[in-house]
Amino acid sequence: MSTEDYDYLFKIVLIGNAGVGKTCLVRRFTQGLFPPGQGATIGVDFMIKTVEIKGEKVKLQIWDTAGQERFRSITQSYYRSANALILTYDITCEDSFCCLPEWLREIEQYANNQVVTILVGNKIDLADKREVVRQRAEEFADTQSMLYLETSAKESDNVEKLFLDLACELIREAKQNTLDNSENSPMPGEGKSISYLSCCSLN
Amino acid sequence: MSDLGIVCKHTNVSALNEETIEDLTELEDLEEVYLQLCNEQKQVQAYLQVLGDQQGTIENKMQLLQRMRPKLQLIEGDASQLGGMINFTCSLAENVSSKVRQLDLTKKRLYQAIQRADDILDLKFCTDGVQTALQSHDYEQAAAHIHRYLSLDQSVIELSRQGGESSSVETSLALLKEAEVQLKALVTKRLEEAVAADDLAQVERFFKILPLLGLHDKGLALFANYLSNQLASKAQDNLMLAITSDIGERRAPMIFVDTLTLLLEGIARVIETHQPIVETYYGPGRMHRLLSHLQAECDKQAQSVVDKFIQNRDYQIKFQVVQASMLKGVSTEKIVLRELDAVLSEVTLMNSRSELYLRFLRRRMLADFEVADATTADSVSQEHLQDVECLLKECELSRRMQELIGCYIPMEEYYMRETVNKAVTMDNWEVGQMTSSMVDDVFYIVKKCIGRALSSNSSDCACAMINLATNLLENDFREVLVSRLQVGYPSSTLADLQRGVSSAVILMQSSLQHGKIHTHIESQEQAKNAYLVTLNNVDVCSENISTLKKNLESDYSKLLNQGAGSEHAQAKIDSCLMDMVHTSSKFKDLLQEGLLELNNSAIKSQVKPWITNFLSFSHNIEEEEFGEYEANDPWVQQLIVQLEQLMAEFKDSLSLAIFDALTSLMMNFISMEMEKTVFKCTFSRLGGLQFDKELRSLVAYLSSVTSWTIRDKFSRLTQMATILNLEKVLEILDYWGPNSAPLTWRLTPAEVRQVLSLRVDFRSEDIKRLRL
């Protein structure tokens, strides 16, 4: 892995109800396309895009999951190893917004607790059909201490920003983590602090 | 001509001279000029001679030219005549070609007229033919006539109607139209009847007629109806047979796989048999339509198989129990794992069959469209491709299978977790073995579960199980090993034993107490073994994960070679397998932590006093004591024996790699501790020699027990011994700086001074004065 040409590798998983535009967001970002009449995703789709942020190469592994209920057990298996989750809903569909607490429960249950979650309201190009006002979504994201962004995969609004902001945040956290670890790591030969002992003493 | 030029020049020169000649007064000058003029005259004469010679040839040429004059006049006449002829030919050609054009046009019109006449004749012929054919129930013939009529140019028919003999054509057309409608209705009806009557010969007969009447879709729909009926009755029979079959039968646990296989294979066979007919009579590009109709029936039949499977195997109930137990953490209702095992195998095989079938459909339809779309635009073939994907993705068979797999994954995870838990609780270690039983068991289970997911032929299902298995190994199972290591390695054997023995004297008063000591020692022994076995387990786990990853990669590529999955699916699987590398390294980290802990609790505490013991024997010694030490080694031999005993304990219980790593840690500690101790000591010249001897023995022993070179670890100590062994302070300069030659100093100048000051006989002023 170390021979590959990147500084960071992050796994990003998109989740949310069926038909909110997860696949379109990924396609727009990775291929610059907006495929009309996109069929429902089967299982899980997988794309890679490498971006450069402040001179560092960041490889983003993007897992686009099916929103339909019958694929839930497949998609859930990806939560644990995800560095970031993009929880998507459709601003023109009240239902998709109402399901968010349910999705958060899933995240709570399956994802690791360091995961970065961002809430995305998609389809802002359909402003006249909007059912969820921006303020409501912002307040909801606030209570869950999530970032919030509104996008349009069709008009390419905020799509690039979504993924790049996320990558920046992940780099920041990764740097924080290595800093913490280097403080804790035992000096060779000394071996005074053993990390599993310290983490288990919390239990 | 050049000769002429020269002559002119000379005459000019002499002309110029003419004035100067008059001015000449000296005889010599005159003579010179005279000579010069004579020369010029000679040259002019010679030139005139040449010109005279040329006169003859020039005259000859002039005569020749005189003779050619009449011939040139002749040529001029010929040329003007030729010009006239060409003009004439040109206008003639133009004349002819315009006539040819006219002829062409006339010919074309003539052909059109003949065609129209033919068409009209055909129309009449068709009209009569259809009537007679219909009367004699010769539908093939009638359809052929209608087909002829339909393939006529509609505009021609329109024109005919406007022509003079409109009335007769009009009636023919009306008759034909009427016959067409009549025939369409009739043939459709007959085909419907044949389908209802299950009459293959009649079905095929009318099926072939319909495309002649332009009723392709209708024909395919009705034919698919017929085939569906055939399939339905067979499928129902098979399902009935399956449900009523004896539970004791060998294939009983796979009966629903078998039923589904029969259904799908049946359909595939029907497609294979009837594809040629469709292609011959309906042309290419029609399979999609036919298969769409057939898929409806397939969906219906597959659904009833799946429904019966769910009902018969309590699939939904099992799933709910699993879900409940996963949520609560404790299972209220236990599922018999053996039963679950069988059902899980059955589900994955069902999915595998369905994937195989869908792949067959895709191949057939794509090949068919490829022939049909060879000449059409890209957008059309793109649309056809989408049609195919849409049919396969959204058919009920796919949906039901996806639902089954959706339930299968948590159930397989549950099965994996439960069996792994069982293997952990039943963990067993036998003396003489490096690892305990659970490592092999756990990896057998994980491999089996992922292998089963792979056999479903669904890459998403396989990826999900790889994710879940990685998670189980990295978190839950690793946690088991962590908690075992957390118990720690009971510190001390010998020290404790010694303490035990000494205190035993006091405790001897009560025999009961003595028994306690005995069990104490025994349980300590167990705890030690447990710790060492766990270390081995961790190491083997890390290796096993790497092996598992490699095996799964090759298993999957084998599947891929059989045509399953795509490159995209391969990328997904690879990416999921990549996480296993991370997991493997996490086990390696755990091993390192465990080794450090072992080094801390079992080695450092023991070795430290042995090394400190160095201080109890003075190294500030004279000949007599040196001799005594030689006869009766005070320290190093005992240290070696003690180290040997200590390491023997680990040598047999740890795998070679771990033992080596542990030895390496121990050596680091020994060299560090020795250094500290030496700095606390003082040395005489002989004491320095004694230390040098001791260090040599120690290094020689340690080298003998390891497979790598350890000199490097002891180079600082060796250099210290060299310094302590010097005759005089200044001798250090023989080894230092430019004289160090092969020696790389690991000691700083300050340290060298510090070591020198350990020698009681070296004066501190000398040491201070040293320039290092």
Short mmCIF file of C-alpha atoms in Angstrom, two decimals, chain A residues 46-122:
data_model
loop_
_atom_site.label_atom_id
_atom_site.label_comp_id
_atom_site.label_asym_id
_atom_site.label_seq_id
_atom_site.Cartn_x
_atom_site.Cartn_y
_atom_site.Cartn_z
CA PHE A 46 -17.73 1.80 -5.55
CA MET A 47 -15.76 4.71 -7.01
CA ILE A 48 -12.33 6.19 -6.44
CA LYS A 49 -11.19 9.74 -6.90
CA THR A 50 -7.86 11.22 -5.89
CA VAL A 51 -7.84 14.91 -5.02
CA GLU A 52 -5.05 17.22 -3.98
CA ILE A 53 -5.49 19.31 -0.87
CA LYS A 54 -2.77 21.73 0.17
CA GLY A 55 -0.20 19.73 -1.75
CA GLU A 56 -1.22 16.40 -0.26
CA LYS A 57 -2.68 13.63 -2.39
CA VAL A 58 -5.87 12.28 -0.88
CA LYS A 59 -7.42 9.13 -2.27
CA LEU A 60 -11.14 9.03 -1.63
CA GLN A 61 -12.79 5.63 -1.77
CA ILE A 62 -16.46 6.37 -2.16
CA TRP A 63 -19.04 3.69 -1.42
CA ASP A 64 -22.44 4.50 -2.83
CA THR A 65 -25.04 2.36 -1.11
CA ALA A 66 -28.52 1.29 -2.17
CA GLY A 67 -31.25 3.08 -0.27
CA GLN A 68 -33.79 0.31 -0.54
CA GLU A 69 -34.60 -1.62 2.61
CA ARG A 70 -33.66 -5.04 1.26
CA PHE A 71 -30.02 -4.02 0.85
CA ARG A 72 -29.75 -2.67 4.38
CA SER A 73 -27.74 -5.59 5.73
CA ILE A 74 -25.19 -5.24 2.91
CA THR A 75 -24.79 -1.50 3.39
CA GLN A 76 -24.54 -1.79 7.16
CA SER A 77 -21.43 -3.92 6.83
CA TYR A 78 -19.57 -0.89 5.42
CA TYR A 79 -20.26 1.46 8.34
CA ARG A 80 -17.57 0.12 10.66
CA SER A 81 -14.58 0.81 8.44
CA ALA A 82 -15.90 4.15 7.11
CA ASN A 83 -13.96 7.30 7.92
CA ALA A 84 -16.87 9.48 6.93
CA LEU A 85 -20.58 9.10 6.31
CA ILE A 86 -22.58 11.35 4.02
CA LEU A 87 -26.17 11.17 5.22
CA THR A 88 -28.30 12.38 2.34
CA TYR A 89 -31.93 13.44 2.10
CA ASP A 90 -34.03 15.08 -0.59
CA ILE A 91 -35.18 18.64 0.20
CA THR A 92 -38.27 18.07 -1.93
CA CYS A 93 -39.26 14.99 0.03
CA GLU A 94 -40.43 15.38 3.61
CA ASP A 95 -40.35 11.61 4.09
CA SER A 96 -36.64 11.37 3.40
CA PHE A 97 -36.04 14.04 6.06
CA CYS A 98 -38.27 12.31 8.60
CA CYS A 99 -36.26 9.11 8.24
CA LEU A 100 -33.04 10.80 9.38
CA PRO A 101 -33.37 9.82 13.08
CA GLU A 102 -33.68 6.23 11.94
CA TRP A 103 -30.45 6.56 9.96
CA LEU A 104 -28.72 8.14 12.94
CA ARG A 105 -29.70 5.13 15.04
CA GLU A 106 -28.05 2.90 12.45
CA ILE A 107 -24.90 5.01 12.55
CA GLU A 108 -24.91 4.82 16.34
CA GLN A 109 -25.24 1.06 16.18
CA TYR A 110 -22.80 0.14 13.43
CA ALA A 111 -20.28 2.90 12.76
CA ASN A 112 -17.17 3.46 14.81
CA ASN A 113 -17.40 6.42 17.16
CA GLN A 114 -14.75 8.49 15.40
CA VAL A 115 -16.69 8.62 12.15
CA VAL A 116 -17.29 12.06 10.63
CA THR A 117 -20.93 12.49 9.64
CA ILE A 118 -22.20 15.21 7.35
CA LEU A 119 -25.85 15.89 6.55
CA VAL A 120 -26.61 16.74 2.93
CA GLY A 121 -29.87 18.14 1.54
CA ASN A 122 -29.83 17.37 -2.17
#
